[in-house]
Amino acid sequence: MKFIAALFAFLAMVNADCYMMNPRGSNDRLNEANTDRNNANRMFDSQNNAKGGFCYGPAMGYYEGSLLTIEWTAQHGCGINAKLVCNIVLQYMCSNSDAAPVDLLRDGSTTNTITNNAQGATAETNGQLTYGMHEPYSFYQACSTRQRNKGLWINDRNLGGNTAQFTRQNNNANRFAYECPEERDYFPYWAPVPWVDIAVLVPTLDYCPFYQAESFNVKSKFICTTGGVQAAPNNQADCAQAGLDWTEVPAHGVPAPDCVIAPLSRDNHLGNGGAGGHNNFYNWTLPFAKDLPCI
C-alpha cells in the first residue's frame, strides 16, 4: 500500500468557529511560539478565534485505502437541531512531493501571507520555499477576474467590487493567500475548484441528490475564456455576447461525495458534541493512487 499525505479542508456553512481536531487544523498558524496566531490571512479565512489551532509539527502520513477519523468541534452547533440549519463539507487537496513550486502544497517558512503575484509561489528563503500555499496563484487570478454571482443574497452589505473576491462576508475583498472568497462561502461552486469533495453532512437527506450531482468530483464546469485564460463573464450568455469562448473544464473524475446526516452538536458550545462526550467525527476511507495522480 502506498503512503500518502494530503491537505484537508473543513468547511461548515456557518463559516466560523469550527476547529479541526484530527487531522490537526492550523487555524492559520505556522510555528509561532505565542498564544495568538501571528497572521489570520496567512492561508485561508477561518473566521476563528486567534487562540485556536495547532502549530506546525512533523508531517502526518496515512496508507491509501485505510480509515481516517476526521474530528472537529463546531461552536454554533449542527445536525438535526431545531435551532439551526447546518451543512458541513469535508474536502481535500493534494500534490506530489516533487510538484513544481507553483503547484506544491506546503507550510512555508514564514507567517507572512504569500505575495499577490506569480513570484510568491517560487520565492525562497535559505533554500526553502518562503510562503505557505494551498490554492495555486492561477486559481486566485481566475477568481479576481471572474464576475461575482449577483444572484447571491448580500443583505445590506456594500460590496467593493464586482469580481468573485467580493462577497457578503468579505465585502472588501481581503486576501487570504490564494483562496477565492466566493468559492469558500458557497457550495457546490459553479466554477472549477482544486478541492476534492469527501462528504457533505446535512440536516436532511433531501439535500443529497443536489450536492452529489453538482460536485466537481463528477460534474464538469464551464468558464468563459479568452486565449484559454479566465475572462470576466460568469455565464454563457454574457460570454457569447462578448465574443469569447464558453469552455468546459473536466471534473476530477472521482466518485461523488458521501452524503449523510450531520452528527448532532448543541449550539453555543465549543467542545465535544458527539455521543458519549466524544468529538463529532466522520470516518473517511482514504482514496487510492489510481483515483488521483497526486496520491
PDB file of C-alpha atoms in Angstrom:
ATOM      1  CA  MET A   1       0.000   0.000   0.000  1.00  0.00           C
ATOM      2  CA  LYS A   2       1.189   3.493  -0.805  1.00  0.00           C
ATOM      3  CA  PHE A   3       1.956   6.000   1.947  1.00  0.00           C
ATOM      4  CA  ILE A   4       0.127   9.279   1.302  1.00  0.00           C
ATOM      5  CA  ALA A   5      -0.195  12.745   2.728  1.00  0.00           C
ATOM      6  CA  ALA A   6      -2.784  15.350   1.846  1.00  0.00           C
ATOM      7  CA  LEU A   7      -4.264  18.653   2.949  1.00  0.00           C
ATOM      8  CA  PHE A   8      -7.751  18.629   4.444  1.00  0.00           C
ATOM      9  CA  ALA A   9     -10.370  21.357   4.479  1.00  0.00           C
ATOM     10  CA  PHE A  10     -13.257  21.578   6.888  1.00  0.00           C
ATOM     11  CA  LEU A  11     -15.928  23.937   5.655  1.00  0.00           C
ATOM     12  CA  ALA A  12     -19.039  24.458   7.729  1.00  0.00           C
ATOM     13  CA  MET A  13     -21.767  26.596   6.279  1.00  0.00           C
ATOM     14  CA  VAL A  14     -21.791  28.745   9.414  1.00  0.00           C
ATOM     15  CA  ASN A  15     -18.307  29.735   8.230  1.00  0.00           C
ATOM     16  CA  ALA A  16     -16.907  30.384  11.678  1.00  0.00           C
ATOM     17  CA  ASP A  17     -15.890  28.817  14.991  1.00  0.00           C
ATOM     18  CA  CYS A  18     -15.224  25.354  13.539  1.00  0.00           C
ATOM     19  CA  TYR A  19     -11.972  23.694  14.554  1.00  0.00           C
ATOM     20  CA  MET A  20     -10.291  20.616  13.119  1.00  0.00           C
ATOM     21  CA  MET A  21      -9.114  18.287  15.876  1.00  0.00           C
ATOM     22  CA  ASN A  22      -7.936  15.380  13.720  1.00  0.00           C
ATOM     23  CA  PRO A  23      -6.076  15.756  11.453  1.00  0.00           C
ATOM     24  CA  ARG A  24      -4.897  18.793  13.351  1.00  0.00           C
ATOM     25  CA  GLY A  25      -6.089  22.096  11.931  1.00  0.00           C
ATOM     26  CA  SER A  26      -3.740  25.072  11.796  1.00  0.00           C
ATOM     27  CA  ASN A  27      -6.230  27.962  12.026  1.00  0.00           C
ATOM     28  CA  ASP A  28      -3.536  29.827  10.005  1.00  0.00           C
ATOM     29  CA  ARG A  29      -0.733  29.084  12.473  1.00  0.00           C
ATOM     30  CA  LEU A  30       2.748  28.027  11.431  1.00  0.00           C
ATOM     31  CA  ASN A  31       5.332  27.762  14.228  1.00  0.00           C
ATOM     32  CA  GLU A  32       4.847  30.953  16.243  1.00  0.00           C
ATOM     33  CA  ALA A  33       5.644  30.478  19.925  1.00  0.00           C
ATOM     34  CA  ASN A  34       2.862  32.674  21.281  1.00  0.00           C
ATOM     35  CA  THR A  35      -0.732  32.277  22.363  1.00  0.00           C
ATOM     36  CA  ASP A  36      -2.345  34.068  19.410  1.00  0.00           C
ATOM     37  CA  ARG A  37      -1.555  33.227  15.796  1.00  0.00           C
ATOM     38  CA  ASN A  38       0.509  35.846  14.006  1.00  0.00           C
ATOM     39  CA  ASN A  39      -1.493  36.232  10.823  1.00  0.00           C
ATOM     40  CA  ALA A  40      -5.164  35.408  10.218  1.00  0.00           C
ATOM     41  CA  ASN A  41      -4.644  35.972   6.458  1.00  0.00           C
ATOM     42  CA  ARG A  42      -1.758  33.551   6.053  1.00  0.00           C
ATOM     43  CA  MET A  43      -3.522  30.679   4.241  1.00  0.00           C
ATOM     44  CA  PHE A  44      -7.330  30.866   4.479  1.00  0.00           C
ATOM     45  CA  ASP A  45     -10.203  32.712   6.106  1.00  0.00           C
ATOM     46  CA  SER A  46     -11.003  30.584   9.164  1.00  0.00           C
ATOM     47  CA  GLN A  47     -13.067  33.289  10.924  1.00  0.00           C
ATOM     48  CA  ASN A  48     -11.922  31.644  14.142  1.00  0.00           C
ATOM     49  CA  ASN A  49     -10.519  32.882  17.438  1.00  0.00           C
ATOM     50  CA  ALA A  50      -6.809  33.729  17.182  1.00  0.00           C
ATOM     51  CA  LYS A  51      -6.003  31.399  20.074  1.00  0.00           C
ATOM     52  CA  GLY A  52      -7.239  28.292  18.247  1.00  0.00           C
ATOM     53  CA  GLY A  53      -5.328  25.910  16.026  1.00  0.00           C
ATOM     54  CA  PHE A  54      -2.269  23.681  16.114  1.00  0.00           C
ATOM     55  CA  CYS A  55       1.275  24.749  15.256  1.00  0.00           C
ATOM     56  CA  TYR A  56       3.384  23.112  12.601  1.00  0.00           C
ATOM     57  CA  GLY A  57       4.575  19.624  13.504  1.00  0.00           C
ATOM     58  CA  PRO A  58       6.005  16.538  11.841  1.00  0.00           C
ATOM     59  CA  ALA A  59       4.161  15.598   8.659  1.00  0.00           C
ATOM     60  CA  MET A  60       1.339  13.120   9.156  1.00  0.00           C
ATOM     61  CA  GLY A  61       1.039  10.255   6.718  1.00  0.00           C
ATOM     62  CA  TYR A  62      -1.576   7.602   6.014  1.00  0.00           C
ATOM     63  CA  TYR A  63      -1.909   4.474   3.936  1.00  0.00           C
ATOM     64  CA  GLU A  64      -4.162   4.536   0.899  1.00  0.00           C
ATOM     65  CA  GLY A  65      -7.390   2.676   1.493  1.00  0.00           C
ATOM     66  CA  SER A  66      -7.102   2.966   5.275  1.00  0.00           C
ATOM     67  CA  LEU A  67      -9.681   4.558   7.543  1.00  0.00           C
ATOM     68  CA  LEU A  68      -9.097   8.088   8.803  1.00  0.00           C
ATOM     69  CA  THR A  69     -11.340   9.509  11.522  1.00  0.00           C
ATOM     70  CA  ILE A  70     -11.891  13.228  10.915  1.00  0.00           C
ATOM     71  CA  GLU A  71     -12.840  15.047  14.136  1.00  0.00           C
ATOM     72  CA  TRP A  72     -13.972  18.614  14.786  1.00  0.00           C
ATOM     73  CA  THR A  73     -15.806  20.985  17.093  1.00  0.00           C
ATOM     74  CA  ALA A  74     -18.473  23.427  15.864  1.00  0.00           C
ATOM     75  CA  GLN A  75     -19.442  26.165  18.295  1.00  0.00           C
ATOM     76  CA  HIS A  76     -22.698  27.106  16.566  1.00  0.00           C
ATOM     77  CA  GLY A  77     -23.999  23.556  16.506  1.00  0.00           C
ATOM     78  CA  CYS A  78     -25.037  21.213  13.724  1.00  0.00           C
ATOM     79  CA  GLY A  79     -27.059  18.097  12.966  1.00  0.00           C
ATOM     80  CA  ILE A  80     -30.814  17.700  13.413  1.00  0.00           C
ATOM     81  CA  ASN A  81     -31.266  20.746  15.620  1.00  0.00           C
ATOM     82  CA  ALA A  82     -34.471  22.814  15.595  1.00  0.00           C
ATOM     83  CA  LYS A  83     -32.485  25.993  16.304  1.00  0.00           C
ATOM     84  CA  LEU A  84     -30.424  25.959  13.114  1.00  0.00           C
ATOM     85  CA  VAL A  85     -29.803  24.618   9.630  1.00  0.00           C
ATOM     86  CA  CYS A  86     -26.223  23.477   9.139  1.00  0.00           C
ATOM     87  CA  ASN A  87     -24.282  21.736   6.383  1.00  0.00           C
ATOM     88  CA  ILE A  88     -20.678  20.625   6.803  1.00  0.00           C
ATOM     89  CA  VAL A  89     -18.485  19.968   3.775  1.00  0.00           C
ATOM     90  CA  LEU A  90     -15.320  17.873   4.041  1.00  0.00           C
ATOM     91  CA  GLN A  91     -12.787  18.276   1.243  1.00  0.00           C
ATOM     92  CA  TYR A  92      -9.163  17.522   0.460  1.00  0.00           C
ATOM     93  CA  MET A  93      -6.462  18.661  -1.925  1.00  0.00           C
ATOM     94  CA  CYS A  94      -3.153  17.001  -2.677  1.00  0.00           C
ATOM     95  CA  SER A  95       0.039  17.454  -4.675  1.00  0.00           C
ATOM     96  CA  ASN A  96       3.026  15.262  -5.414  1.00  0.00           C
ATOM     97  CA  SER A  97       6.029  15.910  -3.187  1.00  0.00           C
ATOM     98  CA  ASP A  98       8.089  16.673  -6.310  1.00  0.00           C
ATOM     99  CA  ALA A  99       5.478  19.009  -7.810  1.00  0.00           C
ATOM    100  CA  ALA A 100       6.659  22.335  -9.203  1.00  0.00           C
ATOM    101  CA  PRO A 101       6.551  25.205  -6.674  1.00  0.00           C
ATOM    102  CA  VAL A 102       3.568  26.764  -8.465  1.00  0.00           C
ATOM    103  CA  ASP A 103       1.506  23.666  -7.594  1.00  0.00           C
ATOM    104  CA  LEU A 104       3.130  22.361  -4.399  1.00  0.00           C
ATOM    105  CA  LEU A 105       1.081  22.387  -1.196  1.00  0.00           C
ATOM    106  CA  ARG A 106       3.306  23.447   1.683  1.00  0.00           C
ATOM    107  CA  ASP A 107       3.512  25.128   5.097  1.00  0.00           C
ATOM    108  CA  GLY A 108       6.173  27.622   4.087  1.00  0.00           C
ATOM    109  CA  SER A 109       8.782  29.136   6.387  1.00  0.00           C
ATOM    110  CA  THR A 110       7.162  32.475   7.322  1.00  0.00           C
ATOM    111  CA  THR A 111       3.868  33.565   8.812  1.00  0.00           C
ATOM    112  CA  ASN A 112       3.591  36.322   6.205  1.00  0.00           C
ATOM    113  CA  THR A 113       0.903  35.969   3.528  1.00  0.00           C
ATOM    114  CA  ILE A 114       2.096  34.850   0.110  1.00  0.00           C
ATOM    115  CA  THR A 115       2.511  37.784  -2.265  1.00  0.00           C
ATOM    116  CA  ASN A 116      -0.143  38.587  -4.843  1.00  0.00           C
ATOM    117  CA  ASN A 117       1.988  37.807  -7.890  1.00  0.00           C
ATOM    118  CA  ALA A 118       3.475  34.842  -9.712  1.00  0.00           C
ATOM    119  CA  GLN A 119       6.771  35.210  -7.844  1.00  0.00           C
ATOM    120  CA  GLY A 120       5.172  34.352  -4.492  1.00  0.00           C
ATOM    121  CA  ALA A 121       4.901  30.647  -5.323  1.00  0.00           C
ATOM    122  CA  THR A 122       8.605  30.310  -6.141  1.00  0.00           C
ATOM    123  CA  ALA A 123      10.165  32.680  -3.590  1.00  0.00           C
ATOM    124  CA  GLU A 124      12.797  31.041  -1.386  1.00  0.00           C
ATOM    125  CA  THR A 125      14.422  31.839   1.955  1.00  0.00           C
ATOM    126  CA  ASN A 126      17.552  29.926   2.929  1.00  0.00           C
ATOM    127  CA  GLY A 127      16.826  27.257   0.354  1.00  0.00           C
ATOM    128  CA  GLN A 128      13.195  26.722   1.426  1.00  0.00           C
ATOM    129  CA  LEU A 129      10.022  27.946  -0.213  1.00  0.00           C
ATOM    130  CA  THR A 130       9.120  31.078   1.726  1.00  0.00           C
ATOM    131  CA  TYR A 131       5.338  31.130   1.741  1.00  0.00           C
ATOM    132  CA  GLY A 132       2.684  28.623   2.692  1.00  0.00           C
ATOM    133  CA  MET A 133       0.290  27.857  -0.158  1.00  0.00           C
ATOM    134  CA  HIS A 134      -2.908  25.869  -0.717  1.00  0.00           C
ATOM    135  CA  GLU A 135      -4.626  27.003  -3.914  1.00  0.00           C
ATOM    136  CA  PRO A 136      -2.314  27.985  -6.798  1.00  0.00           C
ATOM    137  CA  TYR A 137      -1.916  31.571  -7.928  1.00  0.00           C
ATOM    138  CA  SER A 138      -3.783  30.792 -11.165  1.00  0.00           C
ATOM    139  CA  PHE A 139      -6.886  29.969  -9.101  1.00  0.00           C
ATOM    140  CA  TYR A 140      -6.809  33.382  -7.419  1.00  0.00           C
ATOM    141  CA  GLN A 141      -6.200  35.106 -10.746  1.00  0.00           C
ATOM    142  CA  ALA A 142      -9.335  33.465 -12.117  1.00  0.00           C
ATOM    143  CA  CYS A 143     -11.271  34.499  -9.008  1.00  0.00           C
ATOM    144  CA  SER A 144     -10.155  38.120  -9.285  1.00  0.00           C
ATOM    145  CA  THR A 145     -11.141  38.187 -12.967  1.00  0.00           C
ATOM    146  CA  ARG A 146     -14.482  36.334 -12.937  1.00  0.00           C
ATOM    147  CA  GLN A 147     -17.590  38.387 -12.207  1.00  0.00           C
ATOM    148  CA  ARG A 148     -19.255  37.594  -8.914  1.00  0.00           C
ATOM    149  CA  ASN A 149     -22.616  35.840  -8.830  1.00  0.00           C
ATOM    150  CA  LYS A 150     -25.085  38.703  -8.444  1.00  0.00           C
ATOM    151  CA  GLY A 151     -27.902  36.327  -7.616  1.00  0.00           C
ATOM    152  CA  LEU A 152     -26.457  35.754  -4.146  1.00  0.00           C
ATOM    153  CA  TRP A 153     -28.007  37.360  -1.081  1.00  0.00           C
ATOM    154  CA  ILE A 154     -25.838  40.197   0.241  1.00  0.00           C
ATOM    155  CA  ASN A 155     -28.312  41.792   2.686  1.00  0.00           C
ATOM    156  CA  ASP A 156     -27.354  45.449   3.215  1.00  0.00           C
ATOM    157  CA  ARG A 157     -23.642  44.968   2.522  1.00  0.00           C
ATOM    158  CA  ASN A 158     -21.958  47.371   0.126  1.00  0.00           C
ATOM    159  CA  LEU A 159     -19.563  45.279  -1.913  1.00  0.00           C
ATOM    160  CA  GLY A 160     -16.401  46.985  -3.053  1.00  0.00           C
ATOM    161  CA  GLY A 161     -16.272  45.346  -6.477  1.00  0.00           C
ATOM    162  CA  ASN A 162     -17.878  43.008  -8.951  1.00  0.00           C
ATOM    163  CA  THR A 163     -15.476  40.067  -9.082  1.00  0.00           C
ATOM    164  CA  ALA A 164     -15.650  36.796  -7.120  1.00  0.00           C
ATOM    165  CA  GLN A 165     -13.307  38.234  -4.473  1.00  0.00           C
ATOM    166  CA  PHE A 166     -16.228  40.281  -3.114  1.00  0.00           C
ATOM    167  CA  THR A 167     -18.873  38.514  -1.032  1.00  0.00           C
ATOM    168  CA  ARG A 168     -21.299  39.334   1.752  1.00  0.00           C
ATOM    169  CA  GLN A 169     -18.743  38.062   4.270  1.00  0.00           C
ATOM    170  CA  ASN A 170     -15.740  39.625   2.524  1.00  0.00           C
ATOM    171  CA  ASN A 171     -17.116  42.826   1.060  1.00  0.00           C
ATOM    172  CA  ASN A 172     -13.691  44.491   0.831  1.00  0.00           C
ATOM    173  CA  ALA A 173     -12.008  41.531  -0.894  1.00  0.00           C
ATOM    174  CA  ASN A 174      -9.478  40.988   1.862  1.00  0.00           C
ATOM    175  CA  ARG A 175      -6.969  38.418   0.578  1.00  0.00           C
ATOM    176  CA  PHE A 176      -6.283  35.128   2.346  1.00  0.00           C
ATOM    177  CA  ALA A 177      -3.365  33.728   0.340  1.00  0.00           C
ATOM    178  CA  TYR A 178      -4.889  32.451  -2.931  1.00  0.00           C
ATOM    179  CA  GLU A 179      -8.278  31.405  -1.555  1.00  0.00           C
ATOM    180  CA  CYS A 180     -11.295  32.571  -3.585  1.00  0.00           C
ATOM    181  CA  PRO A 181     -13.821  34.117  -1.154  1.00  0.00           C
ATOM    182  CA  GLU A 182     -16.866  33.292  -3.266  1.00  0.00           C
ATOM    183  CA  GLU A 183     -15.805  29.658  -3.672  1.00  0.00           C
ATOM    184  CA  ARG A 184     -15.080  29.434   0.039  1.00  0.00           C
ATOM    185  CA  ASP A 185     -18.508  30.741   1.023  1.00  0.00           C
ATOM    186  CA  TYR A 186     -20.717  28.780  -1.390  1.00  0.00           C
ATOM    187  CA  PHE A 187     -21.004  25.061  -2.102  1.00  0.00           C
ATOM    188  CA  PRO A 188     -21.251  23.479  -4.560  1.00  0.00           C
ATOM    189  CA  TYR A 189     -19.379  26.103  -6.559  1.00  0.00           C
ATOM    190  CA  TRP A 190     -20.225  26.824 -10.192  1.00  0.00           C
ATOM    191  CA  ALA A 191     -16.640  27.080 -11.454  1.00  0.00           C
ATOM    192  CA  PRO A 192     -13.708  24.613 -11.328  1.00  0.00           C
ATOM    193  CA  VAL A 193     -12.055  24.126  -7.932  1.00  0.00           C
ATOM    194  CA  PRO A 194      -8.869  22.343  -6.819  1.00  0.00           C
ATOM    195  CA  TRP A 195     -10.631  20.770  -3.820  1.00  0.00           C
ATOM    196  CA  VAL A 196     -11.978  17.217  -3.963  1.00  0.00           C
ATOM    197  CA  ASP A 197     -15.191  16.605  -2.036  1.00  0.00           C
ATOM    198  CA  ILE A 198     -15.113  13.870   0.618  1.00  0.00           C
ATOM    199  CA  ALA A 199     -18.542  14.192   2.200  1.00  0.00           C
ATOM    200  CA  VAL A 200     -21.419  16.568   2.822  1.00  0.00           C
ATOM    201  CA  LEU A 201     -23.053  16.326   6.242  1.00  0.00           C
ATOM    202  CA  VAL A 202     -26.618  17.591   6.135  1.00  0.00           C
ATOM    203  CA  PRO A 203     -29.700  18.086   8.355  1.00  0.00           C
ATOM    204  CA  THR A 204     -31.894  16.218   5.865  1.00  0.00           C
ATOM    205  CA  LEU A 205     -31.068  13.683   3.175  1.00  0.00           C
ATOM    206  CA  ASP A 206     -33.298  15.640   0.799  1.00  0.00           C
ATOM    207  CA  TYR A 207     -30.244  17.785   0.045  1.00  0.00           C
ATOM    208  CA  CYS A 208     -28.074  14.847  -1.040  1.00  0.00           C
ATOM    209  CA  PRO A 209     -29.063  14.364  -4.703  1.00  0.00           C
ATOM    210  CA  PHE A 210     -28.294  18.017  -5.468  1.00  0.00           C
ATOM    211  CA  TYR A 211     -24.952  18.130  -3.654  1.00  0.00           C
ATOM    212  CA  GLN A 212     -23.761  14.867  -5.134  1.00  0.00           C
ATOM    213  CA  ALA A 213     -24.821  15.690  -8.687  1.00  0.00           C
ATOM    214  CA  GLU A 214     -23.293  19.194  -8.636  1.00  0.00           C
ATOM    215  CA  SER A 215     -19.957  18.228  -7.054  1.00  0.00           C
ATOM    216  CA  PHE A 216     -16.897  18.929  -9.223  1.00  0.00           C
ATOM    217  CA  ASN A 217     -15.914  15.353  -8.413  1.00  0.00           C
ATOM    218  CA  VAL A 218     -18.396  14.201 -11.051  1.00  0.00           C
ATOM    219  CA  LYS A 219     -19.705  17.222 -12.950  1.00  0.00           C
ATOM    220  CA  SER A 220     -17.632  19.308 -15.322  1.00  0.00           C
ATOM    221  CA  LYS A 221     -17.869  23.073 -15.003  1.00  0.00           C
ATOM    222  CA  PHE A 222     -17.808  25.815 -17.619  1.00  0.00           C
ATOM    223  CA  ILE A 223     -15.900  29.090 -17.597  1.00  0.00           C
ATOM    224  CA  CYS A 224     -15.619  31.944 -20.045  1.00  0.00           C
ATOM    225  CA  THR A 225     -12.140  32.170 -21.536  1.00  0.00           C
ATOM    226  CA  THR A 226     -10.091  34.269 -23.884  1.00  0.00           C
ATOM    227  CA  GLY A 227      -6.959  32.632 -25.193  1.00  0.00           C
ATOM    228  CA  GLY A 228      -7.507  29.802 -22.705  1.00  0.00           C
ATOM    229  CA  VAL A 229      -7.489  32.174 -19.709  1.00  0.00           C
ATOM    230  CA  GLN A 230     -10.414  33.104 -17.451  1.00  0.00           C
ATOM    231  CA  ALA A 231     -12.389  36.089 -18.735  1.00  0.00           C
ATOM    232  CA  ALA A 232     -14.836  38.272 -16.821  1.00  0.00           C
ATOM    233  CA  PRO A 233     -18.276  36.867 -17.799  1.00  0.00           C
ATOM    234  CA  ASN A 234     -19.604  34.187 -15.435  1.00  0.00           C
ATOM    235  CA  ASN A 235     -22.376  32.831 -17.658  1.00  0.00           C
ATOM    236  CA  GLN A 236     -22.752  31.518 -21.183  1.00  0.00           C
ATOM    237  CA  ALA A 237     -24.987  34.318 -22.490  1.00  0.00           C
ATOM    238  CA  ASP A 238     -22.635  37.137 -21.467  1.00  0.00           C
ATOM    239  CA  CYS A 239     -19.647  35.147 -22.668  1.00  0.00           C
ATOM    240  CA  ALA A 240     -21.182  34.671 -26.114  1.00  0.00           C
ATOM    241  CA  GLN A 241     -22.211  38.326 -26.324  1.00  0.00           C
ATOM    242  CA  ALA A 242     -18.601  39.308 -25.648  1.00  0.00           C
ATOM    243  CA  GLY A 243     -17.420  37.022 -28.437  1.00  0.00           C
ATOM    244  CA  LEU A 244     -15.442  34.804 -26.060  1.00  0.00           C
ATOM    245  CA  ASP A 245     -15.243  31.042 -25.545  1.00  0.00           C
ATOM    246  CA  TRP A 246     -17.547  29.135 -23.162  1.00  0.00           C
ATOM    247  CA  THR A 247     -15.086  26.412 -22.138  1.00  0.00           C
ATOM    248  CA  GLU A 248     -15.781  23.108 -20.390  1.00  0.00           C
ATOM    249  CA  VAL A 249     -13.364  22.053 -17.632  1.00  0.00           C
ATOM    250  CA  PRO A 250     -13.484  18.292 -16.917  1.00  0.00           C
ATOM    251  CA  ALA A 251     -14.500  17.091 -13.452  1.00  0.00           C
ATOM    252  CA  HIS A 252     -11.987  15.458 -11.102  1.00  0.00           C
ATOM    253  CA  GLY A 253     -13.308  12.107 -12.259  1.00  0.00           C
ATOM    254  CA  VAL A 254     -13.685  10.547  -8.820  1.00  0.00           C
ATOM    255  CA  PRO A 255     -16.863   9.301  -7.083  1.00  0.00           C
ATOM    256  CA  ALA A 256     -19.467  11.746  -5.833  1.00  0.00           C
ATOM    257  CA  PRO A 257     -19.055  12.744  -2.182  1.00  0.00           C
ATOM    258  CA  ASP A 258     -20.737  10.768   0.544  1.00  0.00           C
ATOM    259  CA  CYS A 259     -23.832  12.487   1.928  1.00  0.00           C
ATOM    260  CA  VAL A 260     -25.066  11.658   5.428  1.00  0.00           C
ATOM    261  CA  ILE A 261     -26.917  13.238   8.326  1.00  0.00           C
ATOM    262  CA  ALA A 262     -24.608  15.544  10.259  1.00  0.00           C
ATOM    263  CA  PRO A 263     -23.833  14.464  13.820  1.00  0.00           C
ATOM    264  CA  LEU A 264     -25.660  16.483  16.439  1.00  0.00           C
ATOM    265  CA  SER A 265     -23.811  19.160  18.374  1.00  0.00           C
ATOM    266  CA  ARG A 266     -25.513  21.757  20.516  1.00  0.00           C
ATOM    267  CA  ASP A 267     -25.245  25.466  19.796  1.00  0.00           C
ATOM    268  CA  ASN A 268     -23.034  27.824  21.792  1.00  0.00           C
ATOM    269  CA  HIS A 269     -20.728  25.010  22.830  1.00  0.00           C
ATOM    270  CA  LEU A 270     -17.168  24.771  21.523  1.00  0.00           C
ATOM    271  CA  GLY A 271     -16.358  21.296  22.800  1.00  0.00           C
ATOM    272  CA  ASN A 272     -17.057  17.624  22.399  1.00  0.00           C
ATOM    273  CA  GLY A 273     -20.503  17.239  20.945  1.00  0.00           C
ATOM    274  CA  GLY A 274     -20.603  13.616  19.919  1.00  0.00           C
ATOM    275  CA  ALA A 275     -22.247  10.653  21.587  1.00  0.00           C
ATOM    276  CA  GLY A 276     -20.582   9.699  24.855  1.00  0.00           C
ATOM    277  CA  GLY A 277     -18.777  13.032  25.126  1.00  0.00           C
ATOM    278  CA  HIS A 278     -16.526  12.483  22.104  1.00  0.00           C
ATOM    279  CA  ASN A 279     -15.738  14.847  19.254  1.00  0.00           C
ATOM    280  CA  ASN A 280     -18.065  14.863  16.295  1.00  0.00           C
ATOM    281  CA  PHE A 281     -16.457  12.741  13.599  1.00  0.00           C
ATOM    282  CA  TYR A 282     -16.662  11.249  10.139  1.00  0.00           C
ATOM    283  CA  ASN A 283     -14.834   8.062   9.144  1.00  0.00           C
ATOM    284  CA  TRP A 284     -13.227   8.526   5.728  1.00  0.00           C
ATOM    285  CA  THR A 285     -11.842   5.657   3.664  1.00  0.00           C
ATOM    286  CA  LEU A 286      -8.777   7.208   2.063  1.00  0.00           C
ATOM    287  CA  PRO A 287      -8.545   7.134  -1.746  1.00  0.00           C
ATOM    288  CA  PHE A 288      -6.074   5.091  -3.743  1.00  0.00           C
ATOM    289  CA  ALA A 289      -3.308   6.199  -6.092  1.00  0.00           C
ATOM    290  CA  LYS A 290      -5.481   5.134  -9.025  1.00  0.00           C
ATOM    291  CA  ASP A 291      -8.050   7.779  -8.036  1.00  0.00           C
ATOM    292  CA  LEU A 292      -5.836  10.826  -8.452  1.00  0.00           C
ATOM    293  CA  PRO A 293      -2.211  11.071  -9.694  1.00  0.00           C
ATOM    294  CA  CYS A 294      -1.119  13.110  -6.657  1.00  0.00           C
ATOM    295  CA  ILE A 295      -1.890  10.257  -4.240  1.00  0.00           C
TER     296      ILE A 295
END
